[in-house]
Amino acid sequence: MKSQVPVWREEVPWTVLSVDYQRILKALADRVRLGQGPLTCQEMAADFGMDVVPARVEAVRSKAKRLVARGWLAEPAPDRFTLAAGVAGTTGGA
């Protein structure tokens, strides 16, 4: 069964997303909190303890692009991802 990614709205908590999508959002929220810039899919794969091989990186990229399309993430430069405006406050108190 394919995971559904709802369109982001302020009242939609991260918990509606699958664990893989939540992990991407958390990694990017940590970057925002630390005042750091966007992440590439290679960097995210490495952060998640994955082998940084094309298949793994593409899997992360596919999820990140889906989050961009649904308004959860922004892609300010090619293959550089960050949280979309307003999304940082939706972790449910994390």
Short mmCIF file of N, CA, C and O in Angstrom, two decimals:
data_model
loop_
_atom_site.label_atom_id
_atom_site.label_comp_id
_atom_site.label_asym_id
_atom_site.label_seq_id
_atom_site.Cartn_x
_atom_site.Cartn_y
_atom_site.Cartn_z
N MET A 1 0.85 -1.19 0.00
CA MET A 1 0.00 0.00 0.00
C MET A 1 0.89 1.25 0.00
O MET A 1 1.82 1.36 0.78
N LYS A 2 0.61 2.16 -0.86
CA LYS A 2 1.41 3.37 -0.98
C LYS A 2 1.02 4.37 0.11
O LYS A 2 -0.14 4.57 0.39
N SER A 3 2.03 4.96 0.71
CA SER A 3 1.80 5.95 1.77
C SER A 3 1.18 7.21 1.18
O SER A 3 1.60 7.69 0.13
N GLN A 4 0.20 7.74 1.86
CA GLN A 4 -0.44 8.97 1.42
C GLN A 4 0.20 10.16 2.12
O GLN A 4 0.46 10.11 3.32
N VAL A 5 0.44 11.21 1.37
CA VAL A 5 0.99 12.44 1.92
C VAL A 5 -0.05 13.54 1.72
O VAL A 5 -0.26 13.97 0.60
N PRO A 6 -0.71 13.95 2.81
CA PRO A 6 -1.72 15.01 2.65
C PRO A 6 -1.07 16.36 2.36
O PRO A 6 0.09 16.58 2.66
N VAL A 7 -1.82 17.24 1.77
CA VAL A 7 -1.36 18.61 1.55
C VAL A 7 -1.20 19.26 2.91
O VAL A 7 -2.04 19.10 3.80
N TRP A 8 -0.08 19.98 3.10
CA TRP A 8 0.19 20.61 4.39
C TRP A 8 -0.81 21.73 4.67
O TRP A 8 -1.13 22.54 3.81
N ARG A 9 -1.32 21.71 5.88
CA ARG A 9 -2.12 22.81 6.44
C ARG A 9 -1.69 22.94 7.89
O ARG A 9 -1.25 21.97 8.49
N GLU A 10 -1.86 24.12 8.43
CA GLU A 10 -1.36 24.37 9.78
C GLU A 10 -1.90 23.39 10.81
O GLU A 10 -1.21 23.01 11.75
N GLU A 11 -3.15 22.94 10.62
CA GLU A 11 -3.76 22.06 11.62
C GLU A 11 -3.40 20.58 11.43
O GLU A 11 -3.80 19.74 12.24
N VAL A 12 -2.64 20.26 10.40
CA VAL A 12 -2.28 18.86 10.14
C VAL A 12 -0.97 18.53 10.85
O VAL A 12 0.07 19.11 10.53
N PRO A 13 -0.99 17.60 11.84
CA PRO A 13 0.25 17.26 12.55
C PRO A 13 1.14 16.34 11.72
O PRO A 13 0.68 15.63 10.83
N TRP A 14 2.43 16.35 12.04
CA TRP A 14 3.38 15.48 11.34
C TRP A 14 3.00 14.02 11.50
O TRP A 14 3.34 13.20 10.66
N THR A 15 2.31 13.68 12.58
CA THR A 15 2.00 12.28 12.87
C THR A 15 1.10 11.63 11.83
O THR A 15 0.97 10.41 11.82
N VAL A 16 0.48 12.42 10.94
CA VAL A 16 -0.33 11.81 9.87
C VAL A 16 0.57 11.20 8.80
O VAL A 16 0.12 10.40 7.99
N LEU A 17 1.85 11.56 8.80
CA LEU A 17 2.79 11.06 7.81
C LEU A 17 3.44 9.78 8.29
O LEU A 17 3.56 9.53 9.49
N SER A 18 3.91 8.97 7.34
CA SER A 18 4.63 7.75 7.71
C SER A 18 5.95 8.12 8.38
O SER A 18 6.44 9.25 8.25
N VAL A 19 6.54 7.16 9.05
CA VAL A 19 7.79 7.37 9.78
C VAL A 19 8.89 7.90 8.86
O VAL A 19 9.65 8.79 9.25
N ASP A 20 8.98 7.40 7.63
CA ASP A 20 10.01 7.86 6.70
C ASP A 20 9.88 9.35 6.42
O ASP A 20 10.87 10.08 6.37
N TYR A 21 8.66 9.82 6.22
CA TYR A 21 8.45 11.24 5.95
C TYR A 21 8.70 12.07 7.21
O TYR A 21 9.29 13.15 7.13
N GLN A 22 8.27 11.56 8.36
CA GLN A 22 8.53 12.28 9.61
C GLN A 22 10.02 12.43 9.86
O GLN A 22 10.48 13.46 10.35
N ARG A 23 10.80 11.41 9.50
CA ARG A 23 12.25 11.45 9.70
C ARG A 23 12.88 12.56 8.86
O ARG A 23 13.76 13.28 9.34
N ILE A 24 12.40 12.74 7.63
CA ILE A 24 12.90 13.82 6.79
C ILE A 24 12.56 15.17 7.41
O ILE A 24 13.41 16.07 7.52
N LEU A 25 11.31 15.33 7.85
CA LEU A 25 10.89 16.60 8.45
C LEU A 25 11.68 16.90 9.72
O LEU A 25 12.10 18.03 9.94
N LYS A 26 11.91 15.87 10.54
CA LYS A 26 12.66 16.08 11.79
C LYS A 26 14.10 16.51 11.49
O LYS A 26 14.61 17.43 12.13
N ALA A 27 14.74 15.86 10.51
CA ALA A 27 16.12 16.22 10.16
C ALA A 27 16.19 17.68 9.72
O ALA A 27 17.09 18.42 10.12
N LEU A 28 15.22 18.10 8.93
CA LEU A 28 15.22 19.48 8.43
C LEU A 28 14.82 20.46 9.53
O LEU A 28 15.35 21.58 9.58
N ALA A 29 13.92 20.06 10.42
CA ALA A 29 13.55 20.93 11.55
C ALA A 29 14.76 21.14 12.46
O ALA A 29 14.97 22.25 12.96
N ASP A 30 15.55 20.10 12.66
CA ASP A 30 16.77 20.23 13.47
C ASP A 30 17.72 21.24 12.83
O ASP A 30 18.34 22.05 13.52
N ARG A 31 17.85 21.21 11.50
CA ARG A 31 18.71 22.16 10.80
C ARG A 31 18.22 23.59 11.00
O ARG A 31 19.01 24.49 11.23
N VAL A 32 16.91 23.78 10.88
CA VAL A 32 16.34 25.11 11.07
C VAL A 32 16.61 25.60 12.49
O VAL A 32 17.05 26.72 12.71
N ARG A 33 16.37 24.72 13.47
CA ARG A 33 16.56 25.08 14.87
C ARG A 33 18.01 25.47 15.16
O ARG A 33 18.28 26.37 15.96
N LEU A 34 18.94 24.82 14.48
CA LEU A 34 20.37 25.09 14.68
C LEU A 34 20.88 26.22 13.78
O LEU A 34 22.07 26.54 13.79
N GLY A 35 19.98 26.81 12.99
CA GLY A 35 20.37 27.90 12.11
C GLY A 35 21.21 27.45 10.93
O GLY A 35 21.99 28.21 10.38
N GLN A 36 21.05 26.19 10.54
CA GLN A 36 21.82 25.65 9.42
C GLN A 36 20.96 25.65 8.16
O GLN A 36 19.73 25.73 8.22
N GLY A 37 21.59 25.51 7.03
CA GLY A 37 20.90 25.58 5.75
C GLY A 37 20.26 24.28 5.32
O GLY A 37 20.20 23.31 6.07
N PRO A 38 19.79 24.27 4.08
CA PRO A 38 19.13 23.10 3.52
C PRO A 38 20.04 21.87 3.47
O PRO A 38 21.26 21.99 3.56
N LEU A 39 19.42 20.71 3.33
CA LEU A 39 20.14 19.44 3.20
C LEU A 39 19.94 18.87 1.80
O LEU A 39 18.87 19.04 1.21
N THR A 40 20.94 18.14 1.32
CA THR A 40 20.77 17.37 0.09
C THR A 40 20.25 15.98 0.47
O THR A 40 20.32 15.56 1.63
N CYS A 41 19.78 15.26 -0.53
CA CYS A 41 19.30 13.91 -0.28
C CYS A 41 20.44 12.98 0.14
O CYS A 41 20.24 12.10 0.96
N GLN A 42 21.62 13.22 -0.40
CA GLN A 42 22.80 12.43 0.02
C GLN A 42 23.08 12.64 1.50
O GLN A 42 23.34 11.70 2.24
N GLU A 43 23.01 13.91 1.94
CA GLU A 43 23.26 14.21 3.35
C GLU A 43 22.19 13.57 4.24
O GLU A 43 22.50 13.05 5.31
N MET A 44 20.94 13.63 3.79
CA MET A 44 19.87 13.01 4.58
C MET A 44 20.08 11.51 4.67
O MET A 44 19.96 10.93 5.76
N ALA A 45 20.40 10.85 3.56
CA ALA A 45 20.62 9.40 3.57
C ALA A 45 21.73 9.05 4.56
O ALA A 45 21.60 8.11 5.35
N ALA A 46 22.83 9.81 4.53
CA ALA A 46 23.93 9.57 5.46
C ALA A 46 23.48 9.78 6.91
O ALA A 46 23.78 8.97 7.78
N ASP A 47 22.72 10.88 7.15
CA ASP A 47 22.21 11.16 8.50
C ASP A 47 21.33 10.03 9.01
O ASP A 47 21.28 9.75 10.21
N PHE A 48 20.59 9.39 8.10
CA PHE A 48 19.67 8.32 8.49
C PHE A 48 20.36 6.97 8.62
O PHE A 48 19.72 5.95 8.88
N GLY A 49 21.69 6.94 8.42
CA GLY A 49 22.44 5.70 8.56
C GLY A 49 22.31 4.77 7.36
O GLY A 49 22.62 3.58 7.46
N MET A 50 21.83 5.30 6.24
CA MET A 50 21.70 4.48 5.03
C MET A 50 23.04 4.43 4.31
O MET A 50 23.87 5.31 4.47
N ASP A 51 23.19 3.40 3.49
CA ASP A 51 24.32 3.38 2.56
C ASP A 51 24.06 4.49 1.56
O ASP A 51 22.96 4.59 1.01
N VAL A 52 25.05 5.34 1.32
CA VAL A 52 24.87 6.45 0.38
C VAL A 52 25.16 5.93 -1.03
O VAL A 52 26.22 6.15 -1.59
N VAL A 53 24.20 5.17 -1.53
CA VAL A 53 24.26 4.61 -2.88
C VAL A 53 23.09 5.18 -3.66
O VAL A 53 22.10 5.62 -3.07
N PRO A 54 23.18 5.20 -4.99
CA PRO A 54 22.12 5.84 -5.78
C PRO A 54 20.70 5.41 -5.45
O PRO A 54 19.80 6.25 -5.35
N ALA A 55 20.47 4.13 -5.23
CA ALA A 55 19.11 3.67 -4.95
C ALA A 55 18.56 4.28 -3.66
O ALA A 55 17.39 4.69 -3.60
N ARG A 56 19.38 4.34 -2.63
CA ARG A 56 18.94 4.92 -1.34
C ARG A 56 18.72 6.42 -1.46
O ARG A 56 17.76 6.96 -0.95
N VAL A 57 19.66 7.10 -2.12
CA VAL A 57 19.55 8.55 -2.29
C VAL A 57 18.30 8.89 -3.10
O VAL A 57 17.56 9.81 -2.77
N GLU A 58 18.03 8.12 -4.14
CA GLU A 58 16.84 8.35 -4.96
C GLU A 58 15.56 8.11 -4.17
O GLU A 58 14.56 8.79 -4.37
N ALA A 59 15.57 7.13 -3.27
CA ALA A 59 14.40 6.88 -2.43
C ALA A 59 14.12 8.09 -1.53
O ALA A 59 12.96 8.51 -1.38
N VAL A 60 15.17 8.66 -0.96
CA VAL A 60 15.01 9.87 -0.13
C VAL A 60 14.54 11.03 -1.01
O VAL A 60 13.63 11.78 -0.64
N ARG A 61 15.14 11.18 -2.18
CA ARG A 61 14.76 12.27 -3.09
C ARG A 61 13.28 12.17 -3.49
O ARG A 61 12.56 13.17 -3.51
N SER A 62 12.82 10.98 -3.77
CA SER A 62 11.43 10.77 -4.15
C SER A 62 10.49 11.24 -3.03
O SER A 62 9.49 11.94 -3.28
N LYS A 63 10.82 10.88 -1.81
CA LYS A 63 10.00 11.30 -0.66
C LYS A 63 10.08 12.81 -0.45
O LYS A 63 9.07 13.47 -0.20
N ALA A 64 11.28 13.37 -0.56
CA ALA A 64 11.44 14.81 -0.38
C ALA A 64 10.66 15.58 -1.44
O ALA A 64 9.98 16.57 -1.14
N LYS A 65 10.74 15.11 -2.69
CA LYS A 65 10.00 15.78 -3.78
C LYS A 65 8.49 15.70 -3.54
O LYS A 65 7.75 16.65 -3.83
N ARG A 66 8.02 14.58 -3.01
CA ARG A 66 6.59 14.44 -2.71
C ARG A 66 6.20 15.43 -1.61
O ARG A 66 5.14 16.05 -1.67
N LEU A 67 7.07 15.60 -0.61
CA LEU A 67 6.79 16.56 0.46
C LEU A 67 6.80 18.00 -0.08
O LEU A 67 6.01 18.83 0.38
N VAL A 68 7.66 18.29 -1.05
CA VAL A 68 7.65 19.61 -1.68
C VAL A 68 6.33 19.82 -2.41
O VAL A 68 5.67 20.85 -2.26
N ALA A 69 5.91 18.81 -3.17
CA ALA A 69 4.68 18.93 -3.96
C ALA A 69 3.46 19.14 -3.08
O ALA A 69 2.49 19.80 -3.48
N ARG A 70 3.50 18.61 -1.84
CA ARG A 70 2.36 18.73 -0.92
C ARG A 70 2.48 19.91 0.04
O ARG A 70 1.66 20.10 0.91
N GLY A 71 3.57 20.70 -0.10
CA GLY A 71 3.71 21.91 0.69
C GLY A 71 4.41 21.77 2.03
O GLY A 71 4.47 22.73 2.80
N TRP A 72 4.95 20.60 2.33
CA TRP A 72 5.65 20.40 3.61
C TRP A 72 7.09 20.92 3.54
O TRP A 72 7.63 21.38 4.54
N LEU A 73 7.72 20.78 2.39
CA LEU A 73 9.12 21.20 2.21
C LEU A 73 9.23 22.23 1.11
O LEU A 73 8.33 22.36 0.28
N ALA A 74 10.37 22.92 1.10
CA ALA A 74 10.72 23.82 0.02
C ALA A 74 12.03 23.31 -0.57
O ALA A 74 12.83 22.67 0.12
N GLU A 75 12.24 23.60 -1.86
CA GLU A 75 13.48 23.23 -2.53
C GLU A 75 14.06 24.53 -3.11
O GLU A 75 13.87 24.85 -4.27
N PRO A 76 14.79 25.30 -2.25
CA PRO A 76 15.29 26.61 -2.67
C PRO A 76 16.34 26.55 -3.78
O PRO A 76 16.54 27.54 -4.48
N ALA A 77 17.00 25.41 -3.93
CA ALA A 77 17.96 25.19 -5.01
C ALA A 77 17.83 23.72 -5.40
O ALA A 77 17.35 22.91 -4.59
N PRO A 78 18.24 23.35 -6.60
CA PRO A 78 18.11 21.95 -7.00
C PRO A 78 18.74 20.99 -5.99
O PRO A 78 19.88 21.17 -5.57
N ASP A 79 17.95 20.00 -5.56
CA ASP A 79 18.38 18.96 -4.63
C ASP A 79 18.83 19.51 -3.27
O ASP A 79 19.63 18.90 -2.58
N ARG A 80 18.32 20.67 -2.88
CA ARG A 80 18.57 21.22 -1.54
C ARG A 80 17.20 21.44 -0.90
O ARG A 80 16.40 22.21 -1.44
N PHE A 81 16.95 20.78 0.21
CA PHE A 81 15.61 20.81 0.81
C PHE A 81 15.63 21.44 2.19
O PHE A 81 16.58 21.28 2.96
N THR A 82 14.55 22.13 2.51
CA THR A 82 14.35 22.72 3.82
C THR A 82 12.85 22.71 4.10
O THR A 82 12.04 22.42 3.21
N LEU A 83 12.46 23.02 5.34
CA LEU A 83 11.05 23.07 5.67
C LEU A 83 10.38 24.24 4.92
O LEU A 83 11.00 25.29 4.75
N ALA A 84 9.16 24.03 4.50
CA ALA A 84 8.40 25.12 3.89
C ALA A 84 8.02 26.12 4.99
O ALA A 84 7.97 25.77 6.18
N ALA A 85 7.77 27.34 4.60
CA ALA A 85 7.38 28.40 5.55
C ALA A 85 6.18 27.93 6.35
O ALA A 85 5.20 27.45 5.79
N GLY A 86 6.26 28.06 7.67
CA GLY A 86 5.14 27.72 8.54
C GLY A 86 5.15 26.30 9.05
O GLY A 86 4.49 25.99 10.04
N VAL A 87 5.89 25.41 8.43
CA VAL A 87 5.84 23.99 8.80
C VAL A 87 6.56 23.70 10.12
O VAL A 87 6.17 22.82 10.85
N ALA A 88 7.57 24.48 10.48
CA ALA A 88 8.39 24.18 11.64
C ALA A 88 7.60 24.02 12.93
O ALA A 88 7.99 23.26 13.79
N GLY A 89 6.48 24.70 13.06
CA GLY A 89 5.72 24.64 14.31
C GLY A 89 4.73 23.51 14.42
O GLY A 89 3.91 23.51 15.32
N THR A 90 4.79 22.52 13.52
CA THR A 90 3.75 21.49 13.52
C THR A 90 4.18 20.15 14.07
O THR A 90 3.56 19.14 13.80
N THR A 91 5.25 20.12 14.85
CA THR A 91 5.76 18.85 15.34
C THR A 91 4.93 18.30 16.50
O THR A 91 5.19 17.21 16.97
N GLY A 92 3.96 19.02 16.97
CA GLY A 92 3.16 18.55 18.08
C GLY A 92 3.88 18.69 19.40
O GLY A 92 3.79 17.85 20.27
N GLY A 93 4.63 19.78 19.54
CA GLY A 93 5.28 20.06 20.83
C GLY A 93 6.69 19.53 20.93
O GLY A 93 7.28 19.56 21.97
N ALA A 94 7.24 19.01 19.87
CA ALA A 94 8.61 18.46 19.92
C ALA A 94 9.62 19.59 19.96
O ALA A 94 9.40 20.66 19.49
#
